[in-house]
PDB file of C-alpha atoms in Angstrom:
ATOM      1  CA  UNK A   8       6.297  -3.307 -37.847  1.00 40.00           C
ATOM      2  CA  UNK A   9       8.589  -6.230 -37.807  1.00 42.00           C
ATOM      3  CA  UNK A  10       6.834  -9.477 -37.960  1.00 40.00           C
ATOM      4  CA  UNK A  11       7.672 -13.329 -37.011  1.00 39.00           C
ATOM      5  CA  UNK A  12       7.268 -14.054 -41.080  1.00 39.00           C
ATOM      6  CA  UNK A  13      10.314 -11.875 -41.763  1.00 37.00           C
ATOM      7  CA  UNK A  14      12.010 -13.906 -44.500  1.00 36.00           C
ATOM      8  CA  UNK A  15      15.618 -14.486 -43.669  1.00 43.00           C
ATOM      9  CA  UNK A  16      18.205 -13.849 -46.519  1.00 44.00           C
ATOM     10  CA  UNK A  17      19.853 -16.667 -48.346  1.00 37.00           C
ATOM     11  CA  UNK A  18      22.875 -15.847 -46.158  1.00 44.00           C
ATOM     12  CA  UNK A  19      21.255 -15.790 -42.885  1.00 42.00           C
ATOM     13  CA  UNK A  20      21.593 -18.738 -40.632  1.00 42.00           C
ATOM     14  CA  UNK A  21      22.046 -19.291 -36.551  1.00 46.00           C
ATOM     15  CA  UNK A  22      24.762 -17.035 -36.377  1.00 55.00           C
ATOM     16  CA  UNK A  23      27.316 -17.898 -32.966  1.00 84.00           C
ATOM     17  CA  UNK A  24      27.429 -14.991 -30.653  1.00 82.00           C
ATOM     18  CA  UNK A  25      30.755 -13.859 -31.992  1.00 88.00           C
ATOM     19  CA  UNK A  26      29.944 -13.343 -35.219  1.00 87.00           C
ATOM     20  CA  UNK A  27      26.554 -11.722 -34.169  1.00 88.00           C
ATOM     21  CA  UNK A  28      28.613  -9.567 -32.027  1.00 88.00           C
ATOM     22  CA  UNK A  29      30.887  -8.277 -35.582  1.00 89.00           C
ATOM     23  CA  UNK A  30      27.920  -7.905 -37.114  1.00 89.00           C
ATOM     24  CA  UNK A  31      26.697  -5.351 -34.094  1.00 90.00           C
ATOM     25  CA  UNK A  32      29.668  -3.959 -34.098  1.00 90.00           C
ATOM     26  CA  UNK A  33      29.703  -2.948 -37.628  1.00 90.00           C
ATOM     27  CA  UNK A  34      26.156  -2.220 -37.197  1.00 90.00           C
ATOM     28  CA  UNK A  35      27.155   0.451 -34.742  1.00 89.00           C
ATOM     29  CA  UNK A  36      29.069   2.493 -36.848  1.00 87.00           C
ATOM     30  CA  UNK A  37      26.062   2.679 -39.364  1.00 86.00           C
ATOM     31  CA  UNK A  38      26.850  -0.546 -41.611  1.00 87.00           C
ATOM     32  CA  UNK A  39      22.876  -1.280 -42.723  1.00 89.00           C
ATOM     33  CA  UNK A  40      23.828  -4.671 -44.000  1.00 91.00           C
ATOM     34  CA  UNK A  41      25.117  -5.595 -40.980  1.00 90.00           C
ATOM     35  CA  UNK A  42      21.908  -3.994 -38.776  1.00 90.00           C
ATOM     36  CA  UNK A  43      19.639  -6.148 -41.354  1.00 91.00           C
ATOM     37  CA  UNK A  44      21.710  -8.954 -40.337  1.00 91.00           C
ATOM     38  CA  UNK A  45      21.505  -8.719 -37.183  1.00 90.00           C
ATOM     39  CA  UNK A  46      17.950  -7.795 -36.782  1.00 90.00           C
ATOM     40  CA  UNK A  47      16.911 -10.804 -38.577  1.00 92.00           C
ATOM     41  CA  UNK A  48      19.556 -13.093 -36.981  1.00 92.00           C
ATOM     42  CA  UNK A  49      18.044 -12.213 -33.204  1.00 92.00           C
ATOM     43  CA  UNK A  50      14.410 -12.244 -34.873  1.00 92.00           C
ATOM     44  CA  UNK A  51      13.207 -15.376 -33.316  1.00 92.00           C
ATOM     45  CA  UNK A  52      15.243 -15.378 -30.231  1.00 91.00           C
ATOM     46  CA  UNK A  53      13.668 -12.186 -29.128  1.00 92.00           C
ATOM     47  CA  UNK A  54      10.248 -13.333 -29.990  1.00 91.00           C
ATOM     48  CA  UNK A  55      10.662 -16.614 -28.184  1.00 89.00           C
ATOM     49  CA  UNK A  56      12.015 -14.622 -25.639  1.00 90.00           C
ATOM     50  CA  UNK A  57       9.111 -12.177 -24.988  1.00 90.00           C
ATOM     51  CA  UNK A  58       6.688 -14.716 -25.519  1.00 88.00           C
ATOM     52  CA  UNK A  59       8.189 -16.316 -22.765  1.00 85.00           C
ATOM     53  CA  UNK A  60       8.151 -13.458 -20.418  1.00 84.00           C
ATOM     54  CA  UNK A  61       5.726 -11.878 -21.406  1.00 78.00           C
ATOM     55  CA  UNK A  62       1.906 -12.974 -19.884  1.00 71.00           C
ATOM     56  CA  UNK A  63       0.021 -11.435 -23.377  1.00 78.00           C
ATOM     57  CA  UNK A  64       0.652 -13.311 -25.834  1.00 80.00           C
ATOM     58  CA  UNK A  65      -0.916 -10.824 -28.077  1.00 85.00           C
ATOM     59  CA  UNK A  66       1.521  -8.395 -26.897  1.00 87.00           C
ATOM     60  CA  UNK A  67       4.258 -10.419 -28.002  1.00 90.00           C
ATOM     61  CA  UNK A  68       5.050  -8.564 -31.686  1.00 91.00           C
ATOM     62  CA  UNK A  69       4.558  -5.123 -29.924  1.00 91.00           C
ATOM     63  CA  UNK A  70       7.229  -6.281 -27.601  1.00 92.00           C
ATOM     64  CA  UNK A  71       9.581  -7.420 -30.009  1.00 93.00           C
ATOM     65  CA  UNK A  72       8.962  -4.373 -32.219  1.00 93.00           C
ATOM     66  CA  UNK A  73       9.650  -2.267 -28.869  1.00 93.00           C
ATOM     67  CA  UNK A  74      12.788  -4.263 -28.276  1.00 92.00           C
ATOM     68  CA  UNK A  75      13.985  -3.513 -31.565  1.00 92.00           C
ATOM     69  CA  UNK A  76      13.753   0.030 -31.836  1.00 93.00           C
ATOM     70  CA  UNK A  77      15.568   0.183 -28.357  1.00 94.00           C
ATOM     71  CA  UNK A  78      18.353  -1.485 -29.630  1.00 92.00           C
ATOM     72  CA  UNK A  79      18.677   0.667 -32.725  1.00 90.00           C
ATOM     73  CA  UNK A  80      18.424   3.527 -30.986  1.00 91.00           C
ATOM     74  CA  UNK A  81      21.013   2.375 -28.456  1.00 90.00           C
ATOM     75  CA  UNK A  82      23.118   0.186 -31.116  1.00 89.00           C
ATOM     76  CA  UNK A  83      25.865   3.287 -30.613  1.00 88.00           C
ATOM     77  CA  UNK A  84      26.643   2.681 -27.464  1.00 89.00           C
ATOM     78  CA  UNK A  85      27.090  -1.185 -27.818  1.00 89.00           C
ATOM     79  CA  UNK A  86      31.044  -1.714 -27.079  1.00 87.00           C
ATOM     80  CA  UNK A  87      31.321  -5.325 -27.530  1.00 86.00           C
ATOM     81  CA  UNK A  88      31.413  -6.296 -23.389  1.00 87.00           C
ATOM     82  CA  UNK A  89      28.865  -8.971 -24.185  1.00 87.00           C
ATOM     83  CA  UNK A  90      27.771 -10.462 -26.804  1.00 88.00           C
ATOM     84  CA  UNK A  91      25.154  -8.907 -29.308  1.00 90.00           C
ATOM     85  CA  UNK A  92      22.301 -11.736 -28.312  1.00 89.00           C
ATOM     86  CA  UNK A  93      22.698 -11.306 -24.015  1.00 89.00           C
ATOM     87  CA  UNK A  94      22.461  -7.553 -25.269  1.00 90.00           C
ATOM     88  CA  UNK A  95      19.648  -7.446 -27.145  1.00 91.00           C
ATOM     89  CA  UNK A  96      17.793  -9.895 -25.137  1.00 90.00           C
ATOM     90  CA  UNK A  97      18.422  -7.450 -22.184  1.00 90.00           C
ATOM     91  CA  UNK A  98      16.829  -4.681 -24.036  1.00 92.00           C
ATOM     92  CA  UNK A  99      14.192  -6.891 -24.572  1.00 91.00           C
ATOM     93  CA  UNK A 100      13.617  -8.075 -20.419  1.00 90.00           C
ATOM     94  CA  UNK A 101      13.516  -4.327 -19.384  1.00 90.00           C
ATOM     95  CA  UNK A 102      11.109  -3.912 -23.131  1.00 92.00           C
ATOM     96  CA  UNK A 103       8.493  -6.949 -20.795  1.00 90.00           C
ATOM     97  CA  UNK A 104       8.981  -5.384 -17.451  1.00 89.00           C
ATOM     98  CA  UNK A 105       8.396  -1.898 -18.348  1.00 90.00           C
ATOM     99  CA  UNK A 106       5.161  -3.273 -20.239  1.00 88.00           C
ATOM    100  CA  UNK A 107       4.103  -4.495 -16.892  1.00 86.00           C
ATOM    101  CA  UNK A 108       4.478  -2.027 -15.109  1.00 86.00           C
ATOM    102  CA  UNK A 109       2.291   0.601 -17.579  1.00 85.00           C
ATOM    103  CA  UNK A 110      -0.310  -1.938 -17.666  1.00 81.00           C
ATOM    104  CA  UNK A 111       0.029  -2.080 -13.320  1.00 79.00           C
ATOM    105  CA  UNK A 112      -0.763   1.715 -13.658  1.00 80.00           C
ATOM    106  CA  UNK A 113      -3.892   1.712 -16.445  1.00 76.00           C
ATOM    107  CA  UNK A 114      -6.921   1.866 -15.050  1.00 73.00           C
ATOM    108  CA  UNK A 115      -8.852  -1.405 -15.809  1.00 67.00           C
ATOM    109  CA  UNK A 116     -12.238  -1.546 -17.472  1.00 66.00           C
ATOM    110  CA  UNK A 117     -14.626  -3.443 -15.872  1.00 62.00           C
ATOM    111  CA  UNK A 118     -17.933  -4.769 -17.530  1.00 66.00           C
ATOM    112  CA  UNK A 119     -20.000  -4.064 -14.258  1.00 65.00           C
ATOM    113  CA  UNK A 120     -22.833  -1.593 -14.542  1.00 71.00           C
ATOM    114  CA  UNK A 121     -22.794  -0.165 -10.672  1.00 71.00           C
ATOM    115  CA  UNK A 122     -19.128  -0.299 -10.130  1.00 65.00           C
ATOM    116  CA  UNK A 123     -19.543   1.670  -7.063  1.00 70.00           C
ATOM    117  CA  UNK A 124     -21.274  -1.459  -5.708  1.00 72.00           C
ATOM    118  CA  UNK A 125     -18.467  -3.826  -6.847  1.00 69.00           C
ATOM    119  CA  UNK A 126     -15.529  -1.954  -5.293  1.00 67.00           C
ATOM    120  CA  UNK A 127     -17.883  -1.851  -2.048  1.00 68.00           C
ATOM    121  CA  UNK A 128     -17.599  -5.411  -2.306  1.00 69.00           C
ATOM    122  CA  UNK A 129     -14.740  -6.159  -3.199  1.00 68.00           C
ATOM    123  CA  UNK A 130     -13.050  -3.956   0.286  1.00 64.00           C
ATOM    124  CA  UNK A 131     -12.586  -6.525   3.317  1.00 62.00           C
ATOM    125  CA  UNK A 132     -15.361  -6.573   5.651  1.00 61.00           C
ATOM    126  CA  UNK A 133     -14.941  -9.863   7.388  1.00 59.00           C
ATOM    127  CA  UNK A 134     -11.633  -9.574   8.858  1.00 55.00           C
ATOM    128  CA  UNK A 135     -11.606  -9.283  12.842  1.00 52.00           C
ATOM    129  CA  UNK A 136     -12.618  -5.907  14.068  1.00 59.00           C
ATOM    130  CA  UNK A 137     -12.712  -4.170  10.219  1.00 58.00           C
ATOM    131  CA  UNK A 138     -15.906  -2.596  11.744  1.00 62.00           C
ATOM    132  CA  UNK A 139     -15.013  -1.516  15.181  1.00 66.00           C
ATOM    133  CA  UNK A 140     -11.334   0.054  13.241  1.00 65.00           C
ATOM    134  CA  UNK A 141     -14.670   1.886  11.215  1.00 68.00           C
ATOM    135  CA  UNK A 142     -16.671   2.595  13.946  1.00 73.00           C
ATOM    136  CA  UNK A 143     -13.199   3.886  16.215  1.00 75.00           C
ATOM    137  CA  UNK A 144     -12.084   6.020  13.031  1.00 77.00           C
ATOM    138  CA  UNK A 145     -16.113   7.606  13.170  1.00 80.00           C
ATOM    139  CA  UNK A 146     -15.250   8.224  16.625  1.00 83.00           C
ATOM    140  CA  UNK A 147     -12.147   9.735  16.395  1.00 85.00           C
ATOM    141  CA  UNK A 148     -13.272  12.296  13.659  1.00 86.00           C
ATOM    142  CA  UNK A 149     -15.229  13.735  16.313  1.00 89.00           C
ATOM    143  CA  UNK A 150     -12.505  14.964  18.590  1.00 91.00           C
ATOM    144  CA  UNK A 151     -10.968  18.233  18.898  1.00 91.00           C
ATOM    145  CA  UNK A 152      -7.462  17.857  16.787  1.00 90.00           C
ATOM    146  CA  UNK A 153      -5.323  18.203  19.557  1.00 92.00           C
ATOM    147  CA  UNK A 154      -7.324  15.676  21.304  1.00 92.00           C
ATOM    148  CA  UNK A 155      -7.503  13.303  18.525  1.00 89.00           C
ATOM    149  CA  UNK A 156      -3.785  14.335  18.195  1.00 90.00           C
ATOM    150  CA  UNK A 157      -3.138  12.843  22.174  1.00 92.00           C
ATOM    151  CA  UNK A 158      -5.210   9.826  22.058  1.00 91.00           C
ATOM    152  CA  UNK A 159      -3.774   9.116  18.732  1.00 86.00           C
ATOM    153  CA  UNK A 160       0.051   8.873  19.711  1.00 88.00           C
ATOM    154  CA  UNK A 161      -0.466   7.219  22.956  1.00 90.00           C
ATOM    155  CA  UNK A 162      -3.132   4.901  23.077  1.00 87.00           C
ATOM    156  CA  UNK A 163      -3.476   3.814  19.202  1.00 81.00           C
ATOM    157  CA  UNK A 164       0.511   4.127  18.780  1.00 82.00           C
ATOM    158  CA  UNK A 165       1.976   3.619  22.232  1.00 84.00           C
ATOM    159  CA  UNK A 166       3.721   6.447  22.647  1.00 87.00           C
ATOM    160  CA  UNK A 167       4.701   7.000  26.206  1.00 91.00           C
ATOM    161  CA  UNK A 168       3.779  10.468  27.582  1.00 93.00           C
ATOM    162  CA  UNK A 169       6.710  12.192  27.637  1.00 93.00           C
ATOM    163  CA  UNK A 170       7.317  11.777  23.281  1.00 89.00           C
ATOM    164  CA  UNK A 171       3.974  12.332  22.750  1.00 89.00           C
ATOM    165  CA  UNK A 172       4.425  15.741  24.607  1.00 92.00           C
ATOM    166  CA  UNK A 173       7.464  16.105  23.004  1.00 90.00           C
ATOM    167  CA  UNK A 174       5.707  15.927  19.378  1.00 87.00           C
ATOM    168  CA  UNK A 175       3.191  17.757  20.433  1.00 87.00           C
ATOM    169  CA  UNK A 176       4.693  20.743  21.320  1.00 91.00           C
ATOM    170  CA  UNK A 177       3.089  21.066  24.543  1.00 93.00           C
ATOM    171  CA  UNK A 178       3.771  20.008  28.356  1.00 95.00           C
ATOM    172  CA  UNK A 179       3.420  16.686  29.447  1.00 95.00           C
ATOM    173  CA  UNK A 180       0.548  17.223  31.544  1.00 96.00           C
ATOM    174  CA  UNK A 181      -1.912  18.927  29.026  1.00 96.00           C
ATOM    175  CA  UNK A 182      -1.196  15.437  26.798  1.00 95.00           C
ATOM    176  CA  UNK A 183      -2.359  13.777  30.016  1.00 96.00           C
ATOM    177  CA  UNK A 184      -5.531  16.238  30.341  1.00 96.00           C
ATOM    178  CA  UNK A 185      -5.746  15.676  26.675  1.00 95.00           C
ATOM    179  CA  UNK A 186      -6.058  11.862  26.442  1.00 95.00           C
ATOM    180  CA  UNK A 187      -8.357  11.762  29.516  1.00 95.00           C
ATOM    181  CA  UNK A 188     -10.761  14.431  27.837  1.00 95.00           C
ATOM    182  CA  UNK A 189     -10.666  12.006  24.839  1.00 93.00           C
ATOM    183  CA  UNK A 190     -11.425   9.001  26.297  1.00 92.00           C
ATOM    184  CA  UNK A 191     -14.251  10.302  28.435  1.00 93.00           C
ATOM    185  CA  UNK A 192     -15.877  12.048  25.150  1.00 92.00           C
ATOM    186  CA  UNK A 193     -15.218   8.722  23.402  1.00 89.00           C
ATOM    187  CA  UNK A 194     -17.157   6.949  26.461  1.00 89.00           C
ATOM    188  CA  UNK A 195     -19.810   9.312  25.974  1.00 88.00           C
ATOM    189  CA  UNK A 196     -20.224   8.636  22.387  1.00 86.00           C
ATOM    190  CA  UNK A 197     -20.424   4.802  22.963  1.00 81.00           C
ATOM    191  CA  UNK A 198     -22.940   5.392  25.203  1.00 82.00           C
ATOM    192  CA  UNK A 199     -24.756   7.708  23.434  1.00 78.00           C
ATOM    193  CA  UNK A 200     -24.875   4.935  20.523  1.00 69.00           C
ATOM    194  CA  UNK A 201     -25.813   1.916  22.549  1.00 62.00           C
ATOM    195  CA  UNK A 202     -28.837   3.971  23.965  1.00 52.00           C
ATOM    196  CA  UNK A 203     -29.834   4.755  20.422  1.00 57.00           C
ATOM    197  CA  UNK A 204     -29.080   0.936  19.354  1.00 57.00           C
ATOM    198  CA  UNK A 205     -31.492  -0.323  22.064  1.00 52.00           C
ATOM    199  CA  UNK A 206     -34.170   2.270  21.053  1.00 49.00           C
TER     200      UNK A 206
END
């Protein structure tokens, strides 16, 4: 594991990008002074610079140890374009990003003992009509498909007739019948529910 301690040879100092950029380039045709150069010449800009990006500061080694086997494993395909430190320091950006986005995808431990009960709470429940969109989706479940299907495109999505029809498959008169069927069995349900409410 490379760590920030690595003791710099006598001959290593801050290096300008053009001689870091010799030093890759020699590197890239399998010179191992010249990689042990470089490695330690970047050392502390790469760890300064994944420190900075980076939102784990305990992370920060793993990154730069990441960054650095990238670039060795890339170092033959390094022409020269740019210089060696905007290379390496790219490698190490996409080394931060791509850390972020395994840790977006980990599932997260949580120190809650009923953690059905804290994603429960943690859904919205107090934004206008978050229970009648529940209470309608209830509903809806109850309908015939082709039903649902008809009340779905035209009344929830505003479809007009005709492309609802035309989805559908079917004439635009049996979308008519259906959405009318729908919204009388939906009438009867609501009805059926504020009865039992009152009781």
């Amino acid at each position: 594991m490379i760590t920030p301690t690595l003791p710099a040879s006598p001959d290593v100092t801050e290096s300008s990008d053009e001689s870091l950029t010799n030093w890759a380039l020699a590197a890239r045709h399998g010179d191992s002074v010249a990689v042990d150069h470089l490695m330690r010449a970047l050392h502390r800009d790469v760890l300064r610079y994944v420190a900075y990006l980076g939102a784990d500061p305990q992370a920060v080694d793993d990154l730069a140890q990441d960054t650095f086997l990238r670039a060795l494993g890339s170092l033959h395909r390094f022409e020269g374009r740019s210089s060696a430190r905007t290379w390496l320091l790219s490698i190490a950006r996409r080394a931060v990003i791509d850390s972020y986005r395994r840790a977006a995808v980990r599932p997260r431990l949580s120190d809650v003992q009923d953690w059905q009960l804290a994603v429960e709470l943690a859904q919205p429940q107090g934004l206008p009509g978050f229970d009648d969109g529940v209470a309608l989706l209830d509903l809806l479940a109850v309908l015939p498909d082709e039903r649902r299907e008809a009340f779905l495109l035209t009344q929830l999505l505003g479809l007009p007739y005709e492309e609802a029809a035309e989805l559908s498959n079917c004439p635009v008169g049996t979308v008519r019948s259906r959405v009318a069927r729908a919204r009388a069995t939906l009438v009867h349900l609501l009805a059926d529910e504020d009865v039992a409410c009152a009781l």
